[in-house]
PDB file of C-alpha atoms in Angstrom:
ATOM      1  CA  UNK A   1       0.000   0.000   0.000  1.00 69.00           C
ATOM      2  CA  UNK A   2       2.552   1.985   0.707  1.00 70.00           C
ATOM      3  CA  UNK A   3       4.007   2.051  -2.423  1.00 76.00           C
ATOM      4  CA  UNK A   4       0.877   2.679  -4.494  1.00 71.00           C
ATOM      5  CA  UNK A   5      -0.009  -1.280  -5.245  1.00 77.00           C
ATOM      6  CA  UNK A   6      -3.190  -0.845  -3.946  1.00 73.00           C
ATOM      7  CA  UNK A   7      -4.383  -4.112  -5.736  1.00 78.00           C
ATOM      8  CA  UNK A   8      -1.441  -6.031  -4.433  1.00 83.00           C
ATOM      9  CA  UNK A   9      -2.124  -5.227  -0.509  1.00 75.00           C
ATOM     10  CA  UNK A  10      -6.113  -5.428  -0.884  1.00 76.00           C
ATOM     11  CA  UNK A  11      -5.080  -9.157  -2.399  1.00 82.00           C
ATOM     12  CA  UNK A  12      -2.602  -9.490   0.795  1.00 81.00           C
ATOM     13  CA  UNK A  13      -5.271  -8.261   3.171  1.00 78.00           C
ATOM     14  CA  UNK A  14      -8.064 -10.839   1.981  1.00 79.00           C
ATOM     15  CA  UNK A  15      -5.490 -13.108   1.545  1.00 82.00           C
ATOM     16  CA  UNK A  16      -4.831 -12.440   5.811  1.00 82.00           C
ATOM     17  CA  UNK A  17      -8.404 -12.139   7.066  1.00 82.00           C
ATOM     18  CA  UNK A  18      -9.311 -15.917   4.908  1.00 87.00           C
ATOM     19  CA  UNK A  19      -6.473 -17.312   6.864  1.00 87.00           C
ATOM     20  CA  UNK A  20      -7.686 -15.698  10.039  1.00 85.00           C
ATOM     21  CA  UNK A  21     -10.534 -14.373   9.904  1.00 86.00           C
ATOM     22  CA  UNK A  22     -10.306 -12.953  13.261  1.00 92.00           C
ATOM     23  CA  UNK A  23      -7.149 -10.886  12.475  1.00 89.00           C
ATOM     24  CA  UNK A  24      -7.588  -7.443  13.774  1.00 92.00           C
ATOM     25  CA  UNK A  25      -4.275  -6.546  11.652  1.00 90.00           C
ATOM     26  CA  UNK A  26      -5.833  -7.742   8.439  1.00 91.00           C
ATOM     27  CA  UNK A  27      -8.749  -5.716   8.565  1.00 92.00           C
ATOM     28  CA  UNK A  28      -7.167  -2.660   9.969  1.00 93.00           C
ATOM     29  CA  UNK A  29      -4.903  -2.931   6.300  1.00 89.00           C
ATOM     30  CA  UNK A  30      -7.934  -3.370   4.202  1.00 90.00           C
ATOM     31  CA  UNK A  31      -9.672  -0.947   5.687  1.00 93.00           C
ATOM     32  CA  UNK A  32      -6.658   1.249   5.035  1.00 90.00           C
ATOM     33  CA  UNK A  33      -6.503   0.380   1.534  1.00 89.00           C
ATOM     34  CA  UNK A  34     -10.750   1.397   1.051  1.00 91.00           C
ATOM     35  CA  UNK A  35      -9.525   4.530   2.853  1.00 89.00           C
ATOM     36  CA  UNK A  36      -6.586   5.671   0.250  1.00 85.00           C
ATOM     37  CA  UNK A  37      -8.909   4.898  -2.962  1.00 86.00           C
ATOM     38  CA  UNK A  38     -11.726   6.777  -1.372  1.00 89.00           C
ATOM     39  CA  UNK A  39     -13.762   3.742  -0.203  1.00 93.00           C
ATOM     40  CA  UNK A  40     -14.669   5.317   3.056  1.00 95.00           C
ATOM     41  CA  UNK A  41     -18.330   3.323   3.844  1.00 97.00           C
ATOM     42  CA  UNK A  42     -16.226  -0.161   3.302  1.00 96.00           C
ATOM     43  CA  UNK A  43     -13.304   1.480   5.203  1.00 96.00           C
ATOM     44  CA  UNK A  44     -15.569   2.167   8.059  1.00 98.00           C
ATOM     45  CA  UNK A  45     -17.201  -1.654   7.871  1.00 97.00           C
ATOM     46  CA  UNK A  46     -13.647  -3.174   8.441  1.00 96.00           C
ATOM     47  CA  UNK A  47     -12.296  -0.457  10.955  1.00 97.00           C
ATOM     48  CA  UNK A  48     -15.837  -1.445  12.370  1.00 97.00           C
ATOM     49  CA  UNK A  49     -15.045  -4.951  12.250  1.00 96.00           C
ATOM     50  CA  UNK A  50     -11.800  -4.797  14.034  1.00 97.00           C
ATOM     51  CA  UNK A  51     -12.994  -2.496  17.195  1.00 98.00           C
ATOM     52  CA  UNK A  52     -15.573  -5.246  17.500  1.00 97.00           C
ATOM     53  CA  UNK A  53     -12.571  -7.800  17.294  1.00 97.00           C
ATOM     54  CA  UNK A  54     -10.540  -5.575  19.863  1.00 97.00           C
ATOM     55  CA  UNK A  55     -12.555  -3.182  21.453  1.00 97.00           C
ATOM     56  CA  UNK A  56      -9.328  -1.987  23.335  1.00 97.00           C
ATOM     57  CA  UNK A  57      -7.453  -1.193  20.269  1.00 97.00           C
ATOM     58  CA  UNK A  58      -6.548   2.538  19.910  1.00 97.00           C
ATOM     59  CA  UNK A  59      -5.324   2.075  16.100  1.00 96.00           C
ATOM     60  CA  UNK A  60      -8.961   0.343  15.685  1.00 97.00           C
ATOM     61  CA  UNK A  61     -10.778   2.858  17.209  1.00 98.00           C
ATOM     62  CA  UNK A  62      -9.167   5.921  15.736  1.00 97.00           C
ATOM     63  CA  UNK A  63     -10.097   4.375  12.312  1.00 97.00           C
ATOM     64  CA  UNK A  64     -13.801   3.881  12.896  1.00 97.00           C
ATOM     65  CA  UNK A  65     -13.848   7.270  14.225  1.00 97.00           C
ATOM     66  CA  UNK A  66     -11.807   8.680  10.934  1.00 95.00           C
ATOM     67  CA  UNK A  67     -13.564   6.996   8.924  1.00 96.00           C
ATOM     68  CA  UNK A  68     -16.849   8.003  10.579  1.00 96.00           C
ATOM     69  CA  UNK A  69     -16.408  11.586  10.481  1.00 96.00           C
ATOM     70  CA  UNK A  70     -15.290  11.703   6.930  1.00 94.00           C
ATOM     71  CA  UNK A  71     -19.031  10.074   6.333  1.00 96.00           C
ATOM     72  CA  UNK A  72     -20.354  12.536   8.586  1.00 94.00           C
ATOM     73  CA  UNK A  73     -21.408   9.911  11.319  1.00 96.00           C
ATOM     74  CA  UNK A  74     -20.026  12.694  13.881  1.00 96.00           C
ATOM     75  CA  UNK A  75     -21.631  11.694  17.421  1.00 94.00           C
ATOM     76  CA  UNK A  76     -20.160   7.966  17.059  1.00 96.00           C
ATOM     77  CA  UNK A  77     -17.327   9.117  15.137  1.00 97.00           C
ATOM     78  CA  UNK A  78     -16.906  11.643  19.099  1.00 98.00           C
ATOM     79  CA  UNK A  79     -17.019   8.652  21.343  1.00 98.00           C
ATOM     80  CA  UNK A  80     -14.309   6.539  19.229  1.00 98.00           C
ATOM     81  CA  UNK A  81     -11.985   9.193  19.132  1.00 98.00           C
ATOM     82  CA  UNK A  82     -12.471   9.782  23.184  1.00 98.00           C
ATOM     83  CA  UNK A  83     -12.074   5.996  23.673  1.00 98.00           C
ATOM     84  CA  UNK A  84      -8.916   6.265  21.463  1.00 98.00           C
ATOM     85  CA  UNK A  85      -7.453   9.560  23.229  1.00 98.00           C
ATOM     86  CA  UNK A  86      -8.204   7.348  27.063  1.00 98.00           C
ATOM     87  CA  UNK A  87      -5.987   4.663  25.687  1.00 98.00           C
ATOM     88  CA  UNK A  88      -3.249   6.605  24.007  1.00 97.00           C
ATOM     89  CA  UNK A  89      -3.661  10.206  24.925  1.00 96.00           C
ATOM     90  CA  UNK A  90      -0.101  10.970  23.652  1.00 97.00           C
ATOM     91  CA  UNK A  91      -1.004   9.936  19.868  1.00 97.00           C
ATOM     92  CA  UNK A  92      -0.541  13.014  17.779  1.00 98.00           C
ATOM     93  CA  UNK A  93      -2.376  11.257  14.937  1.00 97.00           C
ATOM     94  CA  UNK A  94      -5.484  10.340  17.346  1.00 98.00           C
ATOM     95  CA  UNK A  95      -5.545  13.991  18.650  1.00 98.00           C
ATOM     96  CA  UNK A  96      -5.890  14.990  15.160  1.00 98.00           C
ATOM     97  CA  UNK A  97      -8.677  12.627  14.065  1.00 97.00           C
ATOM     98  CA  UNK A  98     -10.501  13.894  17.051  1.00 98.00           C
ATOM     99  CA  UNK A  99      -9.742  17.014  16.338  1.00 98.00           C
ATOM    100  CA  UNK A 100     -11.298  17.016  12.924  1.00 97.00           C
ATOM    101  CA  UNK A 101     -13.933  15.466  14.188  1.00 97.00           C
ATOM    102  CA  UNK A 102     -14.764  18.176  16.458  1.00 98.00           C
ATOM    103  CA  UNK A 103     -14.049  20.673  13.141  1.00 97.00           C
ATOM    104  CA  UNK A 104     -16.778  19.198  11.196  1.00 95.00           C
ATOM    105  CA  UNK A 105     -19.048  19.502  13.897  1.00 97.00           C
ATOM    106  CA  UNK A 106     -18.583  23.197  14.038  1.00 97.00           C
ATOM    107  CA  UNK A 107     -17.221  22.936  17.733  1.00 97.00           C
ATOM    108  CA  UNK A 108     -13.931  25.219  17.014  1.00 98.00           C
ATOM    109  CA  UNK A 109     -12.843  25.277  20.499  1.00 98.00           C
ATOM    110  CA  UNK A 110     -12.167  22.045  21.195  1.00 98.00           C
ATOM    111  CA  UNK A 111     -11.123  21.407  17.430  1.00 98.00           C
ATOM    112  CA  UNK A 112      -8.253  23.712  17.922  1.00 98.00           C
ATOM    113  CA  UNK A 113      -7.500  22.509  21.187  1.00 98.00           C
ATOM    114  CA  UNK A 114      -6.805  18.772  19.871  1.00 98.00           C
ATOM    115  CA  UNK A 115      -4.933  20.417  16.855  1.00 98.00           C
ATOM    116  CA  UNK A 116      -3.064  22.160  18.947  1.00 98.00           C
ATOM    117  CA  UNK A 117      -2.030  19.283  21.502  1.00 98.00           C
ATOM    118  CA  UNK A 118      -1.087  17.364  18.338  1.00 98.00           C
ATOM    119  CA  UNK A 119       1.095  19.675  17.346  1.00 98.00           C
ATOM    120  CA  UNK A 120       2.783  19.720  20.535  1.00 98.00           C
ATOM    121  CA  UNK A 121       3.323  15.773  20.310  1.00 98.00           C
ATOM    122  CA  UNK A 122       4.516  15.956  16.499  1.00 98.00           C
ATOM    123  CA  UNK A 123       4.999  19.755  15.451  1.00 97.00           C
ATOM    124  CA  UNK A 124       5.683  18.417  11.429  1.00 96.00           C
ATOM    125  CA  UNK A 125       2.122  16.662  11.520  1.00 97.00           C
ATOM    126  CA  UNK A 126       0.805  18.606   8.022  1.00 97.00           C
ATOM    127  CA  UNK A 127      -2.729  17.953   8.806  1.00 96.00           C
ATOM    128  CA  UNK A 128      -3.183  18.946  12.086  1.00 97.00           C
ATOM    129  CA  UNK A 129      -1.430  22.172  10.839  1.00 98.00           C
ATOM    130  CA  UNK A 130      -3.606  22.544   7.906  1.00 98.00           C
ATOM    131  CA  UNK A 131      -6.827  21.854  10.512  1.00 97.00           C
ATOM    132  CA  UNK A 132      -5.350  24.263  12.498  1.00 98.00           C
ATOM    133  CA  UNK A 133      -4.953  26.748   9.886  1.00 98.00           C
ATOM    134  CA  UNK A 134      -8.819  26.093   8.715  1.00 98.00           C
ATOM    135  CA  UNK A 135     -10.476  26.691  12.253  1.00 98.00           C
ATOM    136  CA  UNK A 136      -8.480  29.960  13.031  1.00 98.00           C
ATOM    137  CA  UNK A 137     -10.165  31.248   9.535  1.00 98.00           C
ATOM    138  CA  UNK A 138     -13.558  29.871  10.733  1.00 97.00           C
ATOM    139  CA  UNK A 139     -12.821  31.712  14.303  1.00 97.00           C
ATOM    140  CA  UNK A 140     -11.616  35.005  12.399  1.00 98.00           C
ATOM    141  CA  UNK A 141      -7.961  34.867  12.845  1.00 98.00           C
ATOM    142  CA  UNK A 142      -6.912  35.143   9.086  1.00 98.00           C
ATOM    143  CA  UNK A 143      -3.546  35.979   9.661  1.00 98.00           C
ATOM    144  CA  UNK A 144      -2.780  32.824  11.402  1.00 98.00           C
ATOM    145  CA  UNK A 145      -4.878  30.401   9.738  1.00 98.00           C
ATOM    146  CA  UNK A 146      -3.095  31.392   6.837  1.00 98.00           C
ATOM    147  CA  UNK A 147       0.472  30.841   8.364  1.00 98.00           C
ATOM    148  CA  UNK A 148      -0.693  27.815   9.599  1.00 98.00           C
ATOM    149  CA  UNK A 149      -1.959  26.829   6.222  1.00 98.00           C
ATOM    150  CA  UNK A 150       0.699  27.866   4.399  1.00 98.00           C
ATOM    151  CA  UNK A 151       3.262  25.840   6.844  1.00 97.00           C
ATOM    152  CA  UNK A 152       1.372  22.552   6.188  1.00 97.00           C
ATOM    153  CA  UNK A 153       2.141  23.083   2.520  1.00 97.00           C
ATOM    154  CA  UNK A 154       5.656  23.970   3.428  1.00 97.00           C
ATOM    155  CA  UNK A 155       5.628  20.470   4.896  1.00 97.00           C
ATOM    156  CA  UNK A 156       2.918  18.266   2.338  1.00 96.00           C
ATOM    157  CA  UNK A 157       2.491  20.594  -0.711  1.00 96.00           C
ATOM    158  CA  UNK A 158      -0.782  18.047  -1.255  1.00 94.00           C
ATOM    159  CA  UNK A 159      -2.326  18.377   1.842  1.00 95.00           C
ATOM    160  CA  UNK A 160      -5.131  20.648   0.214  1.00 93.00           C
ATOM    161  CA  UNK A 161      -5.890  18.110  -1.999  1.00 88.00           C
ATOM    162  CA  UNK A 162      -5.589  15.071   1.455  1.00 85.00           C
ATOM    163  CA  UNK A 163      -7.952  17.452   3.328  1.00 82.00           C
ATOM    164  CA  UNK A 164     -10.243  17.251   0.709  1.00 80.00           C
ATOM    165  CA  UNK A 165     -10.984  14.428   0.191  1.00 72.00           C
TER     166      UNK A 165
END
């Protein structure tokens, strides 16, 4: 997946969840895969799928709540990211799916409070800059939304087009 052979690791992950089809691991990578070709509804199913596997897993959790908000299922897409953040609250990336979460909700505060706390973990983390950057605009502060915006370019000159999606 990693290096674009999308086909490839979707054959590797159904090759991993036949063997086992209890293999957390296996559908974490599929749902991956659904999540870099846009596939977010059968991304969700598998992240789904492996929280009810592994309820405890963080990595499982953050994807179902990912996932979720990017299909705009925000209130369930809330409670994975908090069950996430209570297992690893030191995970930039969770802070930042949480964090979006709370951006598409319209609640800016908190949204730039996670962005902001992921930052602190992993300052070079392009989309929590580029979140950042996009609720400072939304709270009035052009100035720094832009700097912020313009930084997580500096860093991923396609994270426009990531955010996008």
């Amino acid at each position: 997946a990693a290096k674009g052979s999308w086909d490839r690791a979707m054959q590797d992950s159904v090759a991993a969840i036949r063997i086992d089809p209890k293999s957390v691991t296996g559908y974490l990578s599929r749902s991956h895969i659904y999540e870099l070709t846009g596939d977010y509804a059968r991304a969700f199913e598998d992240a789904d799928r492996a929280v009810r596997l592994e309820p405890k897993s963080a990595i499982a959790l953050n994807s179902r709540c990912w996932n979720g908000a990017i299909l705009a299922r925000l209130d369930g897409a809330l409670s994975d990211c908090n069950a996430a953040v209570a297992l690893k609250p030191y995970s930039a990336e969770i802070l930042d799916s949480r964090a979006f979460v709370n951006f598409k909700a319209g609640r800016f505060e908190p949204a730039l409070a996670d962005y902001g706390a992921a930052l602190a973990i992993n300052p070079r983390l392009a989309s929590s800059l580029y979140g950042r950057g996009l609720v400072k605009q939304k709270m009035g502060d052009q100035a720094g939304g832009t700097a912020d915006i313009e930084g997580a370019r500096a860093i991923d000159p396609l994270i426009a087009q990531s955010f996008g999606k």
